[in-house]
Amino acid sequence: MPLTKVQAEGVNLADTFAFTGTVSGSGIDHILTTDVSDGDASVIFNSTYITTAYRSYEVRITGYEPVTDATQLRCYPSIDNGSNFVATVQSGRLYRQVDNGSQNGMEAHSNNSYFQVGGTMGNDDNQTASAIVQLTGITSTVHRKWIFSKLVGKHNANAYMWNAGVNIPTNSAINYLKFQSSSGNITAGRFSLYGVKS
């Protein structure tokens, strides 16, 4: 099919259009969304969804609320579709109170089978947390994995934000992610997995 070129400002999309076919060149593809509304123990993305079709993945979380007060949202990575979890994960987080710049600090953990997406979250109704977890290069079999995450939500009586960096020291491909609270089930939340074209 011949290429049709349109001059700048030559198309008005104010009307309704039906698009068919495949859009190429976009940087991120939605793969799966899981909605929690009845107190599930965990949210899992397994090797059906995490494949070498993408080198990097992203998980977007909205409306996360734990059943148990003052618990952390954790992510458990696996290289064998959940049979075992990588036991030597290292992570560090910087945090700041959103409405008080003087309340800030840092936290670190090492040699765990998980990484914390943020700090401890409250379980008050309608005071949920949102997060983005960027899993860069997790299906690579050449290098270890470096992860970034950001979370904002209610901690104690105030709103906080956390920025985290994670080292998963394995050259094997990650093909399974399990998100769960450090204690108790997840009351609510939307967990969306995206494949990143890179």
Short mmCIF file of C-alpha atoms in Angstrom, two decimals, residues 38-164:
data_model
loop_
_atom_site.label_atom_id
_atom_site.label_comp_id
_atom_site.label_asym_id
_atom_site.label_seq_id
_atom_site.Cartn_x
_atom_site.Cartn_y
_atom_site.Cartn_z
CA ASP A 38 -12.80 -9.49 47.52
CA GLY A 39 -9.68 -9.84 49.64
CA ASP A 40 -7.32 -11.90 47.46
CA ALA A 41 -4.07 -13.19 48.98
CA SER A 42 -1.96 -12.07 46.02
CA VAL A 43 -1.87 -10.88 42.41
CA ILE A 44 0.26 -13.01 40.10
CA PHE A 45 1.66 -12.44 36.61
CA ASN A 46 3.12 -15.77 35.46
CA SER A 47 5.06 -17.05 32.44
CA THR A 48 1.94 -16.95 30.29
CA TYR A 49 2.21 -13.15 30.38
CA ILE A 50 5.91 -12.50 31.14
CA THR A 51 7.78 -13.84 28.14
CA THR A 52 10.71 -12.91 25.93
CA ALA A 53 8.25 -11.09 23.67
CA TYR A 54 9.27 -8.05 25.75
CA ARG A 55 12.57 -7.36 27.44
CA SER A 56 11.06 -4.95 29.97
CA TYR A 57 7.71 -4.79 31.74
CA GLU A 58 5.80 -2.27 33.81
CA VAL A 59 3.14 -2.81 36.47
CA ARG A 60 0.75 0.04 37.28
CA ILE A 61 -1.17 -0.24 40.53
CA THR A 62 -4.13 1.94 41.50
CA GLY A 63 -6.46 1.78 44.47
CA TYR A 64 -4.25 -0.61 46.49
CA GLU A 65 -5.61 -1.19 49.99
CA PRO A 66 -4.43 -3.90 52.41
CA VAL A 67 -6.73 -5.79 54.77
CA THR A 68 -4.23 -5.37 57.62
CA ASP A 69 -3.17 -1.92 58.79
CA ALA A 70 0.48 -0.85 58.53
CA THR A 71 1.55 -3.49 56.00
CA GLN A 72 3.81 -3.25 52.96
CA LEU A 73 3.10 -4.15 49.37
CA ARG A 74 5.77 -6.65 48.31
CA CYS A 75 6.80 -8.14 44.98
CA TYR A 76 8.29 -11.66 44.81
CA PRO A 77 10.25 -12.36 41.56
CA SER A 78 10.83 -15.89 40.25
CA ILE A 79 12.90 -17.40 37.43
CA ASP A 80 10.98 -20.73 37.40
CA ASN A 81 7.35 -19.61 37.16
CA GLY A 82 6.78 -19.39 40.92
CA SER A 83 8.30 -22.68 42.08
CA ASN A 84 11.03 -20.69 43.89
CA PHE A 85 11.74 -17.02 44.48
CA VAL A 86 15.07 -15.24 44.07
CA ALA A 87 16.40 -15.22 47.65
CA THR A 88 19.02 -12.48 47.41
CA VAL A 89 17.01 -9.41 46.36
CA GLN A 90 18.42 -6.06 47.51
CA SER A 91 16.36 -2.87 47.70
CA GLY A 92 16.57 0.68 48.97
CA ARG A 93 13.89 3.35 49.29
CA LEU A 94 13.82 7.11 49.80
CA TYR A 95 10.64 8.49 51.37
CA ARG A 96 9.12 11.89 52.01
CA GLN A 97 5.92 13.08 53.62
CA VAL A 98 3.93 14.79 50.88
CA ASP A 99 2.63 17.68 53.02
CA ASN A 100 5.77 18.12 55.15
CA GLY A 101 9.15 18.26 53.42
CA SER A 102 11.10 17.84 56.66
CA GLN A 103 9.73 14.32 57.21
CA ASN A 104 11.98 12.20 55.02
CA GLY A 105 14.49 9.40 55.19
CA MET A 106 15.76 6.18 53.69
CA GLU A 107 15.37 2.43 54.15
CA ALA A 108 17.24 -0.60 52.81
CA HIS A 109 16.82 -4.38 52.81
CA SER A 110 18.98 -7.18 51.43
CA ASN A 111 18.89 -10.94 50.97
CA ASN A 112 15.12 -11.16 50.83
CA SER A 113 12.92 -13.11 48.41
CA TYR A 114 10.97 -9.91 47.69
CA PHE A 115 11.27 -6.16 47.39
CA GLN A 116 8.99 -3.59 48.99
CA VAL A 117 7.13 -1.43 46.52
CA GLY A 118 6.73 1.26 49.20
CA GLY A 119 6.48 1.64 52.96
CA THR A 120 3.74 0.57 55.34
CA MET A 121 0.25 1.44 54.12
CA GLY A 122 -2.91 2.08 56.10
CA ASN A 123 -6.14 0.15 55.58
CA ASP A 124 -8.60 3.03 55.97
CA ASP A 125 -11.42 2.95 53.42
CA ASN A 126 -10.94 5.16 50.36
CA GLN A 127 -7.35 6.10 51.31
CA THR A 128 -5.57 3.83 48.91
CA ALA A 129 -2.11 3.86 47.34
CA SER A 130 -0.93 4.05 43.72
CA ALA A 131 2.36 2.77 42.31
CA ILE A 132 4.40 2.19 39.18
CA VAL A 133 6.96 -0.63 39.08
CA GLN A 134 9.39 -0.47 36.13
CA LEU A 135 10.95 -3.89 35.51
CA THR A 136 13.73 -3.09 33.05
CA GLY A 137 15.41 -5.95 31.24
CA ILE A 138 13.85 -8.69 33.38
CA THR A 139 13.70 -11.28 30.59
CA SER A 140 17.39 -10.83 29.71
CA THR A 141 19.69 -13.81 30.27
CA VAL A 142 22.84 -11.69 30.04
CA HIS A 143 22.77 -9.38 33.08
CA ARG A 144 21.28 -8.93 36.53
CA LYS A 145 18.00 -7.08 36.91
CA TRP A 146 17.54 -3.46 38.01
CA ILE A 147 14.06 -2.32 39.03
CA PHE A 148 12.56 1.09 39.82
CA SER A 149 9.34 1.70 41.72
CA LYS A 150 7.35 4.71 42.89
CA LEU A 151 4.46 4.63 45.35
CA VAL A 152 2.34 7.32 46.97
CA GLY A 153 -0.25 6.61 49.66
CA LYS A 154 -1.33 6.97 53.25
CA HIS A 155 1.18 6.07 55.97
CA ASN A 156 -0.09 6.57 59.52
CA ALA A 157 -2.15 9.77 59.36
CA ASN A 158 -0.28 11.39 56.48
CA ALA A 159 0.43 10.98 52.77
CA TYR A 160 3.90 9.76 51.82
CA MET A 161 5.80 8.96 48.66
CA TRP A 162 8.54 6.35 48.17
CA ASN A 163 11.09 6.02 45.37
CA ALA A 164 12.86 2.66 45.30
#
